[in-house]
XYZ file of C-alpha atoms in Angstrom:
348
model
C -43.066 19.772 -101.297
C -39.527 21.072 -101.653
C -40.234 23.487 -98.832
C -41.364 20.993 -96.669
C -38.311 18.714 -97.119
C -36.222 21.757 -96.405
C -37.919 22.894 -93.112
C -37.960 18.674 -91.670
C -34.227 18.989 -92.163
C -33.563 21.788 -90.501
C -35.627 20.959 -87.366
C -34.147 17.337 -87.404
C -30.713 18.703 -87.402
C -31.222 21.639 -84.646
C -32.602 18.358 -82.408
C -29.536 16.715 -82.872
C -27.202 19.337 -82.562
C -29.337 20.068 -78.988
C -29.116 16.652 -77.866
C -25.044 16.371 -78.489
C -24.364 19.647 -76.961
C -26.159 18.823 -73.333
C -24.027 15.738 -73.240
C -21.025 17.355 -74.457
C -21.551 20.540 -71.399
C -21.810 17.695 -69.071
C -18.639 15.681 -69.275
C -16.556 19.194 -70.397
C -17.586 21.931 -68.215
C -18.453 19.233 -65.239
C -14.231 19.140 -64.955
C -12.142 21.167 -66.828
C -13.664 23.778 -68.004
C -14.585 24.635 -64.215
C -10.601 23.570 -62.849
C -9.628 26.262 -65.735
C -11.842 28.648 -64.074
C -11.489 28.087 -60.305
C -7.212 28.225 -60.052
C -7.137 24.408 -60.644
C -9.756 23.227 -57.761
C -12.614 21.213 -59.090
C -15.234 21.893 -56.116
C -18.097 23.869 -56.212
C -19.096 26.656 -54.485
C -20.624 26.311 -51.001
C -20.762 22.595 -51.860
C -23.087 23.058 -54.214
C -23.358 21.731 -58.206
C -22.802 25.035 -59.834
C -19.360 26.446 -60.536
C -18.091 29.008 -57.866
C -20.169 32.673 -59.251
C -17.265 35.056 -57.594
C -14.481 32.383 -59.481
C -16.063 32.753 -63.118
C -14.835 34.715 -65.981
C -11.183 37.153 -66.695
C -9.099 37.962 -63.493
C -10.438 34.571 -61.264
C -6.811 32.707 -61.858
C -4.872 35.933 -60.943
C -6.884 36.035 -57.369
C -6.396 32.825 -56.967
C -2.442 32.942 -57.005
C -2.191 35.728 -54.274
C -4.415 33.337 -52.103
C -2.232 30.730 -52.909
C 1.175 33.050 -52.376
C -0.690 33.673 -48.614
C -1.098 30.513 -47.545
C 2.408 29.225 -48.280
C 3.480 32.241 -46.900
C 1.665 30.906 -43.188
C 2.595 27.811 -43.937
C 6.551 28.721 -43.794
C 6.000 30.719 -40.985
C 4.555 27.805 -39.318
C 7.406 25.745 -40.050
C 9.952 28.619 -38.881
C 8.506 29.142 -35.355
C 8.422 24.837 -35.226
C 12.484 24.629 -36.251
C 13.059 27.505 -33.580
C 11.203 25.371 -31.281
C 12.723 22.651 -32.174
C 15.900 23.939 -31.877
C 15.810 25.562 -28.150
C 14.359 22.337 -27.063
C 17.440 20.529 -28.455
C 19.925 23.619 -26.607
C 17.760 22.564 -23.291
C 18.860 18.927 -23.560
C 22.005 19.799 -24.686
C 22.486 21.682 -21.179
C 20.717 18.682 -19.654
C 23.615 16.417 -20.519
C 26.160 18.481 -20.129
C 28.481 16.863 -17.043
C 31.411 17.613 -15.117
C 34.069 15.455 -17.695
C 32.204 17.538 -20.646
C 33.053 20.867 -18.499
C 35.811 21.465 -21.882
C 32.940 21.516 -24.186
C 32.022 25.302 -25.411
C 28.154 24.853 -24.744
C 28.983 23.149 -21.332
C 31.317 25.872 -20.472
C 28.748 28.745 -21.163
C 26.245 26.789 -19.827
C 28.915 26.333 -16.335
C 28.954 29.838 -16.767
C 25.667 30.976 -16.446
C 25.325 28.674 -13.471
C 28.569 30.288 -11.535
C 26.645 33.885 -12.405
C 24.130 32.616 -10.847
C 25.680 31.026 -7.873
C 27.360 34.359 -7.324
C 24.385 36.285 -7.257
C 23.202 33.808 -4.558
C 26.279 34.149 -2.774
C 25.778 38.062 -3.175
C 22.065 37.807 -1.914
C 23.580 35.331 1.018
C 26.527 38.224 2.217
C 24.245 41.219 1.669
C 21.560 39.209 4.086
C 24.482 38.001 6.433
C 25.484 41.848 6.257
C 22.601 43.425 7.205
C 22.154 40.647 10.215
C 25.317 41.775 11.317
C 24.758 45.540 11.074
C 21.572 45.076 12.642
C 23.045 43.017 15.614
C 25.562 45.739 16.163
C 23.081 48.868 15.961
C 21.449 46.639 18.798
C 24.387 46.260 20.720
C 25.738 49.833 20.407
C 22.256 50.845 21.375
C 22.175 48.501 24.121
C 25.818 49.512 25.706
C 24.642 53.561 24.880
C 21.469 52.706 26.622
C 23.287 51.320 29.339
C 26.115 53.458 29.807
C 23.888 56.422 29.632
C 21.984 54.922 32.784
C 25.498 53.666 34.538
C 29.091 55.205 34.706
C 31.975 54.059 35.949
C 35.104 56.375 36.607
C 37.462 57.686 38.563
C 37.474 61.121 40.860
C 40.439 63.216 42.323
C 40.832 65.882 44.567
C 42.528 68.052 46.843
C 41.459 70.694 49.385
C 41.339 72.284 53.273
C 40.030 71.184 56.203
C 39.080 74.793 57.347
C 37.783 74.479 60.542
C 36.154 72.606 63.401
C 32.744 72.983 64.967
C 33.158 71.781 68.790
C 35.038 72.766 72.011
C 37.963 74.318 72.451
C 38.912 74.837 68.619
C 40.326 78.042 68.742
C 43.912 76.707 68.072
C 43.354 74.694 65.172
C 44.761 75.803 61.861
C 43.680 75.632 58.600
C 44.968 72.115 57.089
C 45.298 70.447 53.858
C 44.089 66.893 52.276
C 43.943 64.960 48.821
C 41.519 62.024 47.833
C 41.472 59.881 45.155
C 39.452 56.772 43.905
C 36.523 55.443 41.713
C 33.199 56.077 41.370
C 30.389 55.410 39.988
C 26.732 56.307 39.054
C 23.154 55.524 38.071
C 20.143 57.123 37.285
C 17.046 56.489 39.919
C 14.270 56.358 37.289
C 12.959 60.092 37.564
C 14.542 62.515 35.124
C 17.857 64.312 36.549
C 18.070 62.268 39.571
C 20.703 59.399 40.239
C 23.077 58.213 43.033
C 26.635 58.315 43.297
C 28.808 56.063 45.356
C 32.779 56.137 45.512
C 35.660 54.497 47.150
C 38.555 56.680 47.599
C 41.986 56.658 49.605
C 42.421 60.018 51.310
C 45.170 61.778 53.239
C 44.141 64.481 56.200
C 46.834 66.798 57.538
C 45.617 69.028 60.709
C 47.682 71.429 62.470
C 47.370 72.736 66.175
C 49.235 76.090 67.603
C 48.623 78.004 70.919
C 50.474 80.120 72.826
C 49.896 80.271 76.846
C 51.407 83.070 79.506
C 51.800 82.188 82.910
C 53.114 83.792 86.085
C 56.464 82.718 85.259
C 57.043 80.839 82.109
C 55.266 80.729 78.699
C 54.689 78.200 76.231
C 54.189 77.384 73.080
C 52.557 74.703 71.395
C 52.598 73.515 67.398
C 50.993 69.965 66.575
C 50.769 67.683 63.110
C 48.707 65.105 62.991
C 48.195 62.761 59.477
C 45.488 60.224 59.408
C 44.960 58.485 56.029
C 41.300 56.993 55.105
C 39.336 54.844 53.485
C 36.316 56.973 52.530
C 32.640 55.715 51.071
C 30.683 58.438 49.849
C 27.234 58.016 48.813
C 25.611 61.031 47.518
C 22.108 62.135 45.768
C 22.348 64.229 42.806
C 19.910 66.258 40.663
C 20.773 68.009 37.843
C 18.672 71.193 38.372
C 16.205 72.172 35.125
C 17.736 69.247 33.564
C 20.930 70.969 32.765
C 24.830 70.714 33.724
C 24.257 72.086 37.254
C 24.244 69.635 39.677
C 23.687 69.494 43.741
C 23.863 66.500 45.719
C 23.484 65.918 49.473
C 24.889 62.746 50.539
C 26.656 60.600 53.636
C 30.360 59.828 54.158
C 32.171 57.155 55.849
C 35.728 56.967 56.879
C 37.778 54.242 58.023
C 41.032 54.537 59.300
C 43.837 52.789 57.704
C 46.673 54.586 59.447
C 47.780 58.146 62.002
C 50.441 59.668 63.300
C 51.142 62.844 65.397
C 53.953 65.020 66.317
C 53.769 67.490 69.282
C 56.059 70.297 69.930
C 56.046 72.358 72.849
C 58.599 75.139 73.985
C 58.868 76.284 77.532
C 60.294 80.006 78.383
C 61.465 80.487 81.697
C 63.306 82.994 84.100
C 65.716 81.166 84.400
C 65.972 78.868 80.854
C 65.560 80.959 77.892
C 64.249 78.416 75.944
C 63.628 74.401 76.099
C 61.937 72.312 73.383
C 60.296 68.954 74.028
C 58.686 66.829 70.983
C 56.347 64.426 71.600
C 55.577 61.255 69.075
C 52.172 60.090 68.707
C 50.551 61.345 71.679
C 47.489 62.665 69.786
C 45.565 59.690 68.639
C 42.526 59.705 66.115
C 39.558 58.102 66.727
C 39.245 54.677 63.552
C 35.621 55.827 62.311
C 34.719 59.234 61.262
C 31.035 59.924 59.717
C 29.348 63.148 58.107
C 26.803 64.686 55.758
C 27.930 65.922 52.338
C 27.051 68.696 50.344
C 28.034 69.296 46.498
C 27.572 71.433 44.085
C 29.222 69.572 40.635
C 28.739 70.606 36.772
C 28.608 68.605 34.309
C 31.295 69.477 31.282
C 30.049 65.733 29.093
C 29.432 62.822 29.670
C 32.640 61.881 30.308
C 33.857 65.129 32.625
C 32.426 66.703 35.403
C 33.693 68.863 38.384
C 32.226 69.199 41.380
C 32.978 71.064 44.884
C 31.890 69.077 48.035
C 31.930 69.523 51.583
C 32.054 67.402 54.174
C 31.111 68.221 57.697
C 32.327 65.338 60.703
C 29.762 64.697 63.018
C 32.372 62.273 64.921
C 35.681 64.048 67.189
C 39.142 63.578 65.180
C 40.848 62.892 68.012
C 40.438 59.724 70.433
C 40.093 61.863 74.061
C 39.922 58.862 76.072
C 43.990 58.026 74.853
C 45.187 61.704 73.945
C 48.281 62.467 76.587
C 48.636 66.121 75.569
C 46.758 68.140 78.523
C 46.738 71.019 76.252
C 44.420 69.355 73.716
C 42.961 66.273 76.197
C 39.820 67.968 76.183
C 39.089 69.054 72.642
C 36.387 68.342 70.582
C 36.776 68.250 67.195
C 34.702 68.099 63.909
C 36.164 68.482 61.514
C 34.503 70.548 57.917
C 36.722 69.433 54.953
C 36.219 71.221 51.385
C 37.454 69.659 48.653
C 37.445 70.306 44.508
C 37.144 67.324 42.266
C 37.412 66.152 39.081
C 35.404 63.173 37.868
C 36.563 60.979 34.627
C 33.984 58.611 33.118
C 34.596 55.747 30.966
């Protein structure tokens, strides 16, 4: 009976003890017991009503402070980038307001700085474009005055020579005279390679001389004559530069008008009885006003700027106006003339 009494106390008080520990796990563990274990948080895992399984036991506070130490670590991060935001928004407005009356103020005056920098680089950009449009309109006009210079020259040509002979009737007593030109001239290219024209105007002064010698029954006589005649003269030759090189030969046509002539006639008369008597005679051997002939010339070309040439120049019209000469000696003379001459030609 003892026994009994013993073993209903013993069960009575385990049922009691049960019952007050379920209540007691419910209001303890339910809180803190779980806060203690999960770094101070009070929620479950996965939202569930059981304490977080990886957050449970020795070591689960520790991992919980370096996740806590990374987070505020982000977090001022965050709030680092936001202030440097903040503060380059304020330097924009800053600039913003900056006017001319706060041009004193030190952020004004770098930010009037930067602008001049960079008003000068525009001006830079604006003289290295204006420079190149000025370059480039001067290439094109150098190329245009090279291109048209090396189709068109303008110069000037002098010379000096002999008229060495004359093809006609009764030329026997005609000497070897002398002559000098001078003038401009000028050329152009005809459009096929080595080929172009020529065309002067010079002033030219002619000097021909006359001597014969006649023997009659009783008296001789001798003649000597001068006559000047000064020109206008047009010459308008063709010209090809052989194989493209410096050589050049040009046949052409030449006009002369007169601009002024004079003559001077000497005769001398030996007699029997007079052993000598001279007679001069002014202007009695008149030139005709219009002489024309064919030219021939061989030039070379030193540059573009020199050239030489020799040309000849044979009359196809008589120097001397028959119908008005007084002379009997020379009345019926016919005389063209040939004229050689050596020239220089300067180009500008």
């Amino acid at each position: 009976m003892k026994l009994f009494r013993v073993l209903t106390t013993i069960i009575f008080s385990g049922i009691v003890c049960s019952a007050f520990a379920q209540d007691s796990y419910e209001a303890d563990v339910d809180s803190a017991w779980i806060a203690s274990q999960n770094g101070g948080s009070t929620e479950m895992n996965d939202g569930s009503d059981e304490p977080n399984p990886e957050c449970i036991g020795d070591g689960c506070g520790e991992a919980t402070a370096e996740s806590t130490t990374e987070q505020a670590s982000n977090e001022a991060v965050a709030e680092s980038a936001a202030e440097k935001t903040k503060n380059e928004g304020a330097d924009s407005d800053e600039e913003e307001d900056c006017t001319p009356a706060d041009s004193l103020l030190p952020e004004c005056k770098d930010s009037a700085s930067e602008t001049k920098v960079a008003s000068s680089d525009d001006d830079d950009d604006d003289d290295d474009t204006y420079d190149r449009y000025t370059n480039e309109n001067a290439d094109i006009s150098r190329a245009s005055r090279e291109g048209f210079s090396s189709g068109f020259s303008l110069g000037f040509r002098f010379g000096g020579g002999f008229n060495l002979f004359f093809i006609g009737e009764e030329t026997d007593d005609w000497r070897i005279g002398y002559e000098a030109t001078a003038g401009i001239i000028a050329q152009t290219k005809l459009g096929i390679e080595g080929l172009f024209a020529s065309v002067g105007l010079s002033f030219s002064y002619f000097r021909y001389r006359y001597e014969a010698d006649f023997e009659f029954d009783d008296y001789s006589e001798e003649d000597e004559a001068k006559v000047n005649v000064a020109l206008f003269e047009i010459p308008v030759i063709i010209k090809y530069a052989i194989g493209g090189g410096n050589i050049t030969l040009g046949l052409g046509f030449d006009l002369g008008l007169k601009l002024t002539g004079s003559s001077e006639f000497d005769q001398t008369i030996n007699t029997s009885t007079t052993t000598e008597q001279d007679d001069t005679h002014d202007n009695t051997l008149p030139t005709a006003g219009l002489e024309m002939g064919a030219v021939l010339e061989i030039g070379y070309i030193v540059n573009k700027n020199v050239s030489v040439d020799l040309r000849v120049i044979q009359r196809f019209t008589n120097l001397l106006n028959s119908d008005v000469v007084f002379e009997s000696s020379v009345k019926d003379a016919k005389l063209l003339g040939t004229h050689a001459t050596i020239g220089i030609s300067l180009f500008l």
